[in-house]
Amino acid sequence: TQLLEQSPQFLSIQEGENLTVYCNSSSVFSSLQWYRQEPGEGPVLLVTVVTGGEVKKLKRLTFQFGDARKDSSLHITAAQPGDTGLYLCAGPRGSGYALNFGKGTSLLVTP
Amino acid sequence: DAMVIQNPRYQVTQFGKPVTLSCSQTLNHNVMYWYQQKSSQAPKLLFHYYDKDFNNEADTPDNFQSRRPNTSFCFLDIRSPGLGDAAMYLCATSSRLAGGRDEQYFGPGTRLTVT
């Protein structure tokens, strides 16, 4: 089983602060995805990283895929209350049409 | 807009009373998934369909069944809900991309309460 470990599990910060959350594995992944889930809603795909060392930006969010394709990070600059949610990383299973999800980082941004 | 729709958004059922949750999609994706998500936890895959090919997770209880009558619709049947089955149930779809990438599109979920 290709496990994905996310840290921290919970994060509470004030508006305007920067933060980084991590997704780590001992396995190599062909790609990793990041989803954000707002309370009471389904997860929404934010980004897919495919190439080792790749950096993708989505407004104030910066995603990086590790050189060895075993880990990824999400950095948020100047967090806003609208960034509040559960951030999930996911990677493809070895076979079949399914993903392994990490347990997620629950982020709370207060005004 | 192409999307994944789940009905109802909230469902209350009694202990042991069968319940069916529905999912429909306008994305024309060939893969559909059902997940169970409990509070502050990651989604747990129950099963998925690739077209009509059903794939059950090894640890999914027999109490959970699924039907996919056509590409657009998929149903989750819980034959005898227990209190431990209270959760958010998420439907997702995907169309496998080049390189084996499986980007999933989720519905808003159905919150199931068992009384």
PDB file of C-alpha atoms in Angstrom:
ATOM      1  CA  THR A   1       0.000   0.000   0.000  1.00  0.00           C
ATOM      2  CA  GLN A   2       1.387   3.399  -0.993  1.00  0.00           C
ATOM      3  CA  LEU A   3       0.739   5.451   2.121  1.00  0.00           C
ATOM      4  CA  LEU A   4       0.646   9.241   2.096  1.00  0.00           C
ATOM      5  CA  GLU A   5       1.288  11.053   5.342  1.00  0.00           C
ATOM      6  CA  GLN A   6       0.225  14.642   5.706  1.00  0.00           C
ATOM      7  CA  SER A   7       1.432  17.162   8.253  1.00  0.00           C
ATOM      8  CA  PRO A   8       0.435  18.989  10.221  1.00  0.00           C
ATOM      9  CA  GLN A   9      -2.921  17.374  10.905  1.00  0.00           C
ATOM     10  CA  PHE A  10      -4.434  20.653  12.137  1.00  0.00           C
ATOM     11  CA  LEU A  11      -3.363  24.238  11.567  1.00  0.00           C
ATOM     12  CA  SER A  12      -4.974  27.395  12.916  1.00  0.00           C
ATOM     13  CA  ILE A  13      -3.576  30.711  11.761  1.00  0.00           C
ATOM     14  CA  GLN A  14      -4.580  34.322  11.384  1.00  0.00           C
ATOM     15  CA  GLU A  15      -5.395  36.044   8.142  1.00  0.00           C
ATOM     16  CA  GLY A  16      -2.313  37.278   6.356  1.00  0.00           C
ATOM     17  CA  GLU A  17       0.056  34.597   7.630  1.00  0.00           C
ATOM     18  CA  ASN A  18       1.965  32.209   5.392  1.00  0.00           C
ATOM     19  CA  LEU A  19       1.878  28.448   5.828  1.00  0.00           C
ATOM     20  CA  THR A  20       3.185  25.234   4.348  1.00  0.00           C
ATOM     21  CA  VAL A  21       1.643  21.790   4.546  1.00  0.00           C
ATOM     22  CA  TYR A  22       3.364  18.586   3.588  1.00  0.00           C
ATOM     23  CA  CYS A  23       2.558  15.274   1.971  1.00  0.00           C
ATOM     24  CA  ASN A  24       5.167  12.535   2.330  1.00  0.00           C
ATOM     25  CA  SER A  25       5.553   8.939   1.291  1.00  0.00           C
ATOM     26  CA  SER A  26       8.214   6.263   1.127  1.00  0.00           C
ATOM     27  CA  SER A  27       6.860   5.302  -2.306  1.00  0.00           C
ATOM     28  CA  VAL A  28       7.459   6.917  -5.661  1.00  0.00           C
ATOM     29  CA  PHE A  29       4.360   8.300  -7.363  1.00  0.00           C
ATOM     30  CA  SER A  30       3.885   9.031 -11.040  1.00  0.00           C
ATOM     31  CA  SER A  31       1.860  12.077  -9.980  1.00  0.00           C
ATOM     32  CA  LEU A  32       0.321  13.639  -6.906  1.00  0.00           C
ATOM     33  CA  GLN A  33      -2.827  15.675  -6.579  1.00  0.00           C
ATOM     34  CA  TRP A  34      -4.036  18.235  -4.085  1.00  0.00           C
ATOM     35  CA  TYR A  35      -7.701  18.680  -3.228  1.00  0.00           C
ATOM     36  CA  ARG A  36      -9.428  21.200  -0.981  1.00  0.00           C
ATOM     37  CA  GLN A  37     -12.618  20.275   0.817  1.00  0.00           C
ATOM     38  CA  GLU A  38     -14.758  22.966   2.403  1.00  0.00           C
ATOM     39  CA  PRO A  39     -17.029  21.995   5.309  1.00  0.00           C
ATOM     40  CA  GLY A  40     -20.099  20.114   4.108  1.00  0.00           C
ATOM     41  CA  GLU A  41     -18.896  19.880   0.502  1.00  0.00           C
ATOM     42  CA  GLY A  42     -16.997  17.416  -1.655  1.00  0.00           C
ATOM     43  CA  PRO A  43     -13.269  17.767  -2.373  1.00  0.00           C
ATOM     44  CA  VAL A  44     -12.279  19.976  -5.290  1.00  0.00           C
ATOM     45  CA  LEU A  45      -9.185  19.248  -7.326  1.00  0.00           C
ATOM     46  CA  LEU A  46      -6.645  22.076  -7.059  1.00  0.00           C
ATOM     47  CA  VAL A  47      -3.662  20.765  -8.984  1.00  0.00           C
ATOM     48  CA  THR A  48      -1.848  17.710 -10.308  1.00  0.00           C
ATOM     49  CA  VAL A  49       1.954  17.615 -10.229  1.00  0.00           C
ATOM     50  CA  VAL A  50       3.629  15.145 -12.520  1.00  0.00           C
ATOM     51  CA  THR A  51       7.341  15.926 -12.954  1.00  0.00           C
ATOM     52  CA  GLY A  52       9.904  15.632 -10.160  1.00  0.00           C
ATOM     53  CA  GLY A  53      10.847  19.119  -8.964  1.00  0.00           C
ATOM     54  CA  GLU A  54       7.812  20.662 -10.618  1.00  0.00           C
ATOM     55  CA  VAL A  55       6.389  23.861  -9.134  1.00  0.00           C
ATOM     56  CA  LYS A  56       2.864  25.008  -9.923  1.00  0.00           C
ATOM     57  CA  LYS A  57       1.194  28.192  -8.798  1.00  0.00           C
ATOM     58  CA  LEU A  58      -2.491  28.835  -8.362  1.00  0.00           C
ATOM     59  CA  LYS A  59      -2.890  32.454  -7.254  1.00  0.00           C
ATOM     60  CA  ARG A  60      -1.558  32.489  -3.660  1.00  0.00           C
ATOM     61  CA  LEU A  61      -1.027  28.719  -3.577  1.00  0.00           C
ATOM     62  CA  THR A  62       2.296  27.182  -4.608  1.00  0.00           C
ATOM     63  CA  PHE A  63       2.597  23.430  -5.071  1.00  0.00           C
ATOM     64  CA  GLN A  64       5.866  21.573  -5.338  1.00  0.00           C
ATOM     65  CA  PHE A  65       6.582  17.965  -6.242  1.00  0.00           C
ATOM     66  CA  GLY A  66       9.754  16.530  -4.735  1.00  0.00           C
ATOM     67  CA  ASP A  67      12.658  15.675  -6.993  1.00  0.00           C
ATOM     68  CA  ALA A  68      12.293  11.992  -6.151  1.00  0.00           C
ATOM     69  CA  ARG A  69       8.496  12.124  -6.597  1.00  0.00           C
ATOM     70  CA  LYS A  70       7.918  10.860  -3.064  1.00  0.00           C
ATOM     71  CA  ASP A  71       6.645  14.044  -1.499  1.00  0.00           C
ATOM     72  CA  SER A  72       4.865  17.294  -2.169  1.00  0.00           C
ATOM     73  CA  SER A  73       4.233  20.569  -0.412  1.00  0.00           C
ATOM     74  CA  LEU A  74       1.581  23.255  -0.554  1.00  0.00           C
ATOM     75  CA  HIS A  75       2.514  26.797   0.437  1.00  0.00           C
ATOM     76  CA  ILE A  76      -0.132  29.450   0.946  1.00  0.00           C
ATOM     77  CA  THR A  77       0.909  33.088   0.977  1.00  0.00           C
ATOM     78  CA  ALA A  78      -1.126  35.627   2.925  1.00  0.00           C
ATOM     79  CA  ALA A  79      -3.830  33.184   3.949  1.00  0.00           C
ATOM     80  CA  GLN A  80      -7.435  34.334   3.864  1.00  0.00           C
ATOM     81  CA  PRO A  81     -10.514  32.990   5.664  1.00  0.00           C
ATOM     82  CA  GLY A  82     -11.692  31.568   2.331  1.00  0.00           C
ATOM     83  CA  ASP A  83      -8.695  29.218   2.410  1.00  0.00           C
ATOM     84  CA  THR A  84     -10.230  27.401   5.378  1.00  0.00           C
ATOM     85  CA  GLY A  85     -10.820  23.732   4.647  1.00  0.00           C
ATOM     86  CA  LEU A  86      -9.376  20.244   4.574  1.00  0.00           C
ATOM     87  CA  TYR A  87      -6.409  19.884   2.236  1.00  0.00           C
ATOM     88  CA  LEU A  88      -5.951  16.380   0.896  1.00  0.00           C
ATOM     89  CA  CYS A  89      -3.111  14.977  -1.131  1.00  0.00           C
ATOM     90  CA  ALA A  90      -3.678  11.899  -3.257  1.00  0.00           C
ATOM     91  CA  GLY A  91      -1.625   9.644  -5.456  1.00  0.00           C
ATOM     92  CA  PRO A  92      -2.494   6.875  -7.886  1.00  0.00           C
ATOM     93  CA  ARG A  93      -2.523   3.306  -6.729  1.00  0.00           C
ATOM     94  CA  GLY A  94      -0.144   0.880  -8.330  1.00  0.00           C
ATOM     95  CA  SER A  95      -2.891  -0.450 -10.566  1.00  0.00           C
ATOM     96  CA  GLY A  96      -6.504   0.233 -11.322  1.00  0.00           C
ATOM     97  CA  TYR A  97      -8.467   3.412 -11.390  1.00  0.00           C
ATOM     98  CA  ALA A  98      -8.222   4.686  -7.858  1.00  0.00           C
ATOM     99  CA  LEU A  99      -6.310   7.057  -5.605  1.00  0.00           C
ATOM    100  CA  ASN A 100      -4.728   6.744  -2.201  1.00  0.00           C
ATOM    101  CA  PHE A 101      -5.612   9.764  -0.079  1.00  0.00           C
ATOM    102  CA  GLY A 102      -3.642  11.158   2.820  1.00  0.00           C
ATOM    103  CA  LYS A 103      -5.523  11.914   6.037  1.00  0.00           C
ATOM    104  CA  GLY A 104      -5.501  15.609   5.249  1.00  0.00           C
ATOM    105  CA  THR A 105      -4.536  18.871   6.899  1.00  0.00           C
ATOM    106  CA  SER A 106      -7.412  20.781   8.431  1.00  0.00           C
ATOM    107  CA  LEU A 107      -6.718  24.513   8.038  1.00  0.00           C
ATOM    108  CA  LEU A 108      -8.560  27.273   9.870  1.00  0.00           C
ATOM    109  CA  VAL A 109      -7.839  30.879   8.931  1.00  0.00           C
ATOM    110  CA  THR A 110      -9.358  33.424  11.280  1.00  0.00           C
ATOM    111  CA  PRO A 111      -9.890  37.114  10.428  1.00  0.00           C
TER     112      PRO A 111
ATOM    113  CA  ASP B   1     -21.871  23.254 -16.487  1.00  0.00           C
ATOM    114  CA  ALA B   2     -20.685  19.671 -16.447  1.00  0.00           C
ATOM    115  CA  MET B   3     -20.949  18.338 -12.939  1.00  0.00           C
ATOM    116  CA  VAL B   4     -21.496  15.561 -10.426  1.00  0.00           C
ATOM    117  CA  ILE B   5     -24.855  15.683  -8.647  1.00  0.00           C
ATOM    118  CA  GLN B   6     -25.811  13.831  -5.489  1.00  0.00           C
ATOM    119  CA  ASN B   7     -29.283  13.418  -4.081  1.00  0.00           C
ATOM    120  CA  PRO B   8     -30.381  13.919  -1.485  1.00  0.00           C
ATOM    121  CA  ARG B   9     -27.875  16.208   0.233  1.00  0.00           C
ATOM    122  CA  TYR B  10     -29.137  15.063   3.632  1.00  0.00           C
ATOM    123  CA  GLN B  11     -30.700  11.705   4.393  1.00  0.00           C
ATOM    124  CA  VAL B  12     -32.049  10.441   7.691  1.00  0.00           C
ATOM    125  CA  THR B  13     -32.821   6.746   8.041  1.00  0.00           C
ATOM    126  CA  GLN B  14     -33.650   4.425  10.870  1.00  0.00           C
ATOM    127  CA  PHE B  15     -31.388   1.707  12.180  1.00  0.00           C
ATOM    128  CA  GLY B  16     -31.783  -1.316   9.881  1.00  0.00           C
ATOM    129  CA  LYS B  17     -33.956   0.451   7.292  1.00  0.00           C
ATOM    130  CA  PRO B  18     -32.549   0.184   3.765  1.00  0.00           C
ATOM    131  CA  VAL B  19     -31.494   3.400   2.132  1.00  0.00           C
ATOM    132  CA  THR B  20     -30.347   4.351  -1.383  1.00  0.00           C
ATOM    133  CA  LEU B  21     -28.163   7.299  -2.277  1.00  0.00           C
ATOM    134  CA  SER B  22     -27.930   8.486  -5.859  1.00  0.00           C
ATOM    135  CA  CYS B  23     -25.280  10.102  -8.008  1.00  0.00           C
ATOM    136  CA  SER B  24     -25.464  11.416 -11.541  1.00  0.00           C
ATOM    137  CA  GLN B  25     -22.861  13.004 -13.774  1.00  0.00           C
ATOM    138  CA  THR B  26     -22.850  15.059 -16.932  1.00  0.00           C
ATOM    139  CA  LEU B  27     -19.102  14.686 -17.500  1.00  0.00           C
ATOM    140  CA  ASN B  28     -19.487  11.445 -19.468  1.00  0.00           C
ATOM    141  CA  HIS B  29     -16.681   9.907 -17.423  1.00  0.00           C
ATOM    142  CA  ASN B  30     -16.287   6.170 -17.560  1.00  0.00           C
ATOM    143  CA  VAL B  31     -15.194   5.715 -13.948  1.00  0.00           C
ATOM    144  CA  MET B  32     -17.433   6.368 -10.952  1.00  0.00           C
ATOM    145  CA  TYR B  33     -16.538   5.990  -7.271  1.00  0.00           C
ATOM    146  CA  TRP B  34     -18.274   5.879  -3.919  1.00  0.00           C
ATOM    147  CA  TYR B  35     -16.443   7.059  -0.814  1.00  0.00           C
ATOM    148  CA  GLN B  36     -17.382   7.138   2.852  1.00  0.00           C
ATOM    149  CA  GLN B  37     -16.022  10.042   4.862  1.00  0.00           C
ATOM    150  CA  LYS B  38     -16.335  10.403   8.606  1.00  0.00           C
ATOM    151  CA  SER B  39     -15.695  13.576  10.495  1.00  0.00           C
ATOM    152  CA  SER B  40     -12.220  15.083   9.945  1.00  0.00           C
ATOM    153  CA  GLN B  41     -11.033  11.960   8.135  1.00  0.00           C
ATOM    154  CA  ALA B  42      -9.951  11.326   4.571  1.00  0.00           C
ATOM    155  CA  PRO B  43     -12.443   9.790   2.158  1.00  0.00           C
ATOM    156  CA  LYS B  44     -12.443   5.990   2.271  1.00  0.00           C
ATOM    157  CA  LEU B  45     -13.059   4.249  -1.027  1.00  0.00           C
ATOM    158  CA  LEU B  46     -15.913   1.734  -0.912  1.00  0.00           C
ATOM    159  CA  PHE B  47     -15.982   0.629  -4.561  1.00  0.00           C
ATOM    160  CA  HIS B  48     -15.743   1.913  -8.082  1.00  0.00           C
ATOM    161  CA  TYR B  49     -16.977   1.155 -11.581  1.00  0.00           C
ATOM    162  CA  TYR B  50     -14.984   1.285 -14.772  1.00  0.00           C
ATOM    163  CA  ASP B  51     -17.869   1.358 -17.220  1.00  0.00           C
ATOM    164  CA  LYS B  52     -19.908  -1.619 -15.966  1.00  0.00           C
ATOM    165  CA  ASP B  53     -16.936  -3.385 -14.411  1.00  0.00           C
ATOM    166  CA  PHE B  54     -17.472  -3.336 -10.627  1.00  0.00           C
ATOM    167  CA  ASN B  55     -14.466  -3.170  -8.290  1.00  0.00           C
ATOM    168  CA  ASN B  56     -15.111  -3.702  -4.601  1.00  0.00           C
ATOM    169  CA  GLU B  57     -12.565  -2.734  -1.939  1.00  0.00           C
ATOM    170  CA  ALA B  58     -11.518  -5.699   0.166  1.00  0.00           C
ATOM    171  CA  ASP B  59     -12.656  -4.099   3.425  1.00  0.00           C
ATOM    172  CA  THR B  60     -16.027  -2.795   2.230  1.00  0.00           C
ATOM    173  CA  PRO B  61     -18.773  -4.487   4.287  1.00  0.00           C
ATOM    174  CA  ASP B  62     -21.329  -6.624   2.471  1.00  0.00           C
ATOM    175  CA  ASN B  63     -23.945  -4.224   3.814  1.00  0.00           C
ATOM    176  CA  PHE B  64     -22.899  -1.808   1.076  1.00  0.00           C
ATOM    177  CA  GLN B  65     -23.940  -2.491  -2.503  1.00  0.00           C
ATOM    178  CA  SER B  66     -23.857  -0.455  -5.681  1.00  0.00           C
ATOM    179  CA  ARG B  67     -25.580  -0.308  -9.048  1.00  0.00           C
ATOM    180  CA  ARG B  68     -24.650   1.512 -12.222  1.00  0.00           C
ATOM    181  CA  PRO B  69     -27.496   1.192 -14.723  1.00  0.00           C
ATOM    182  CA  ASN B  70     -25.850   3.506 -17.279  1.00  0.00           C
ATOM    183  CA  THR B  71     -22.884   5.860 -17.712  1.00  0.00           C
ATOM    184  CA  SER B  72     -24.609   8.769 -16.025  1.00  0.00           C
ATOM    185  CA  PHE B  73     -26.031   7.219 -12.883  1.00  0.00           C
ATOM    186  CA  CYS B  74     -24.661   5.271  -9.951  1.00  0.00           C
ATOM    187  CA  PHE B  75     -26.411   4.229  -6.737  1.00  0.00           C
ATOM    188  CA  LEU B  76     -25.203   3.282  -3.279  1.00  0.00           C
ATOM    189  CA  ASP B  77     -27.480   0.888  -1.384  1.00  0.00           C
ATOM    190  CA  ILE B  78     -27.028   0.344   2.329  1.00  0.00           C
ATOM    191  CA  ARG B  79     -29.057  -2.738   3.134  1.00  0.00           C
ATOM    192  CA  SER B  80     -29.219  -2.487   6.920  1.00  0.00           C
ATOM    193  CA  PRO B  81     -27.704   0.752   8.162  1.00  0.00           C
ATOM    194  CA  GLY B  82     -26.062   0.723  11.545  1.00  0.00           C
ATOM    195  CA  LEU B  83     -25.164   3.680  13.722  1.00  0.00           C
ATOM    196  CA  GLY B  84     -21.579   3.334  12.536  1.00  0.00           C
ATOM    197  CA  ASP B  85     -22.650   3.985   8.956  1.00  0.00           C
ATOM    198  CA  ALA B  86     -23.543   7.585   9.711  1.00  0.00           C
ATOM    199  CA  ALA B  87     -21.160   9.584   7.546  1.00  0.00           C
ATOM    200  CA  MET B  88     -20.794  11.757   4.472  1.00  0.00           C
ATOM    201  CA  TYR B  89     -21.012   9.693   1.289  1.00  0.00           C
ATOM    202  CA  LEU B  90     -19.161  11.119  -1.666  1.00  0.00           C
ATOM    203  CA  CYS B  91     -19.538  10.205  -5.310  1.00  0.00           C
ATOM    204  CA  ALA B  92     -16.716  10.966  -7.711  1.00  0.00           C
ATOM    205  CA  THR B  93     -15.998  10.478 -11.387  1.00  0.00           C
ATOM    206  CA  SER B  94     -12.883  10.372 -13.478  1.00  0.00           C
ATOM    207  CA  SER B  95     -11.685   9.812 -16.993  1.00  0.00           C
ATOM    208  CA  ARG B  96      -8.244   8.333 -16.948  1.00  0.00           C
ATOM    209  CA  LEU B  97      -5.701  10.663 -18.477  1.00  0.00           C
ATOM    210  CA  ALA B  98      -2.430  10.089 -20.288  1.00  0.00           C
ATOM    211  CA  GLY B  99       0.238   8.620 -18.036  1.00  0.00           C
ATOM    212  CA  GLY B 100      -2.374   6.921 -15.859  1.00  0.00           C
ATOM    213  CA  ARG B 101      -3.413  10.078 -14.055  1.00  0.00           C
ATOM    214  CA  ASP B 102      -6.796   9.759 -12.419  1.00  0.00           C
ATOM    215  CA  GLU B 103      -8.169  13.223 -11.632  1.00  0.00           C
ATOM    216  CA  GLN B 104     -11.385  12.874  -9.742  1.00  0.00           C
ATOM    217  CA  TYR B 105     -14.373  15.179  -9.694  1.00  0.00           C
ATOM    218  CA  PHE B 106     -16.497  14.952  -6.577  1.00  0.00           C
ATOM    219  CA  GLY B 107     -20.124  15.624  -5.931  1.00  0.00           C
ATOM    220  CA  PRO B 108     -21.195  17.688  -2.912  1.00  0.00           C
ATOM    221  CA  GLY B 109     -21.916  14.565  -0.875  1.00  0.00           C
ATOM    222  CA  THR B 110     -24.889  13.126   0.983  1.00  0.00           C
ATOM    223  CA  ARG B 111     -24.832  13.424   4.765  1.00  0.00           C
ATOM    224  CA  LEU B 112     -26.403  10.260   6.176  1.00  0.00           C
ATOM    225  CA  THR B 113     -27.819  10.198   9.696  1.00  0.00           C
ATOM    226  CA  VAL B 114     -28.910   6.906  11.272  1.00  0.00           C
ATOM    227  CA  THR B 115     -31.362   7.118  14.140  1.00  0.00           C
TER     228      THR B 115
END
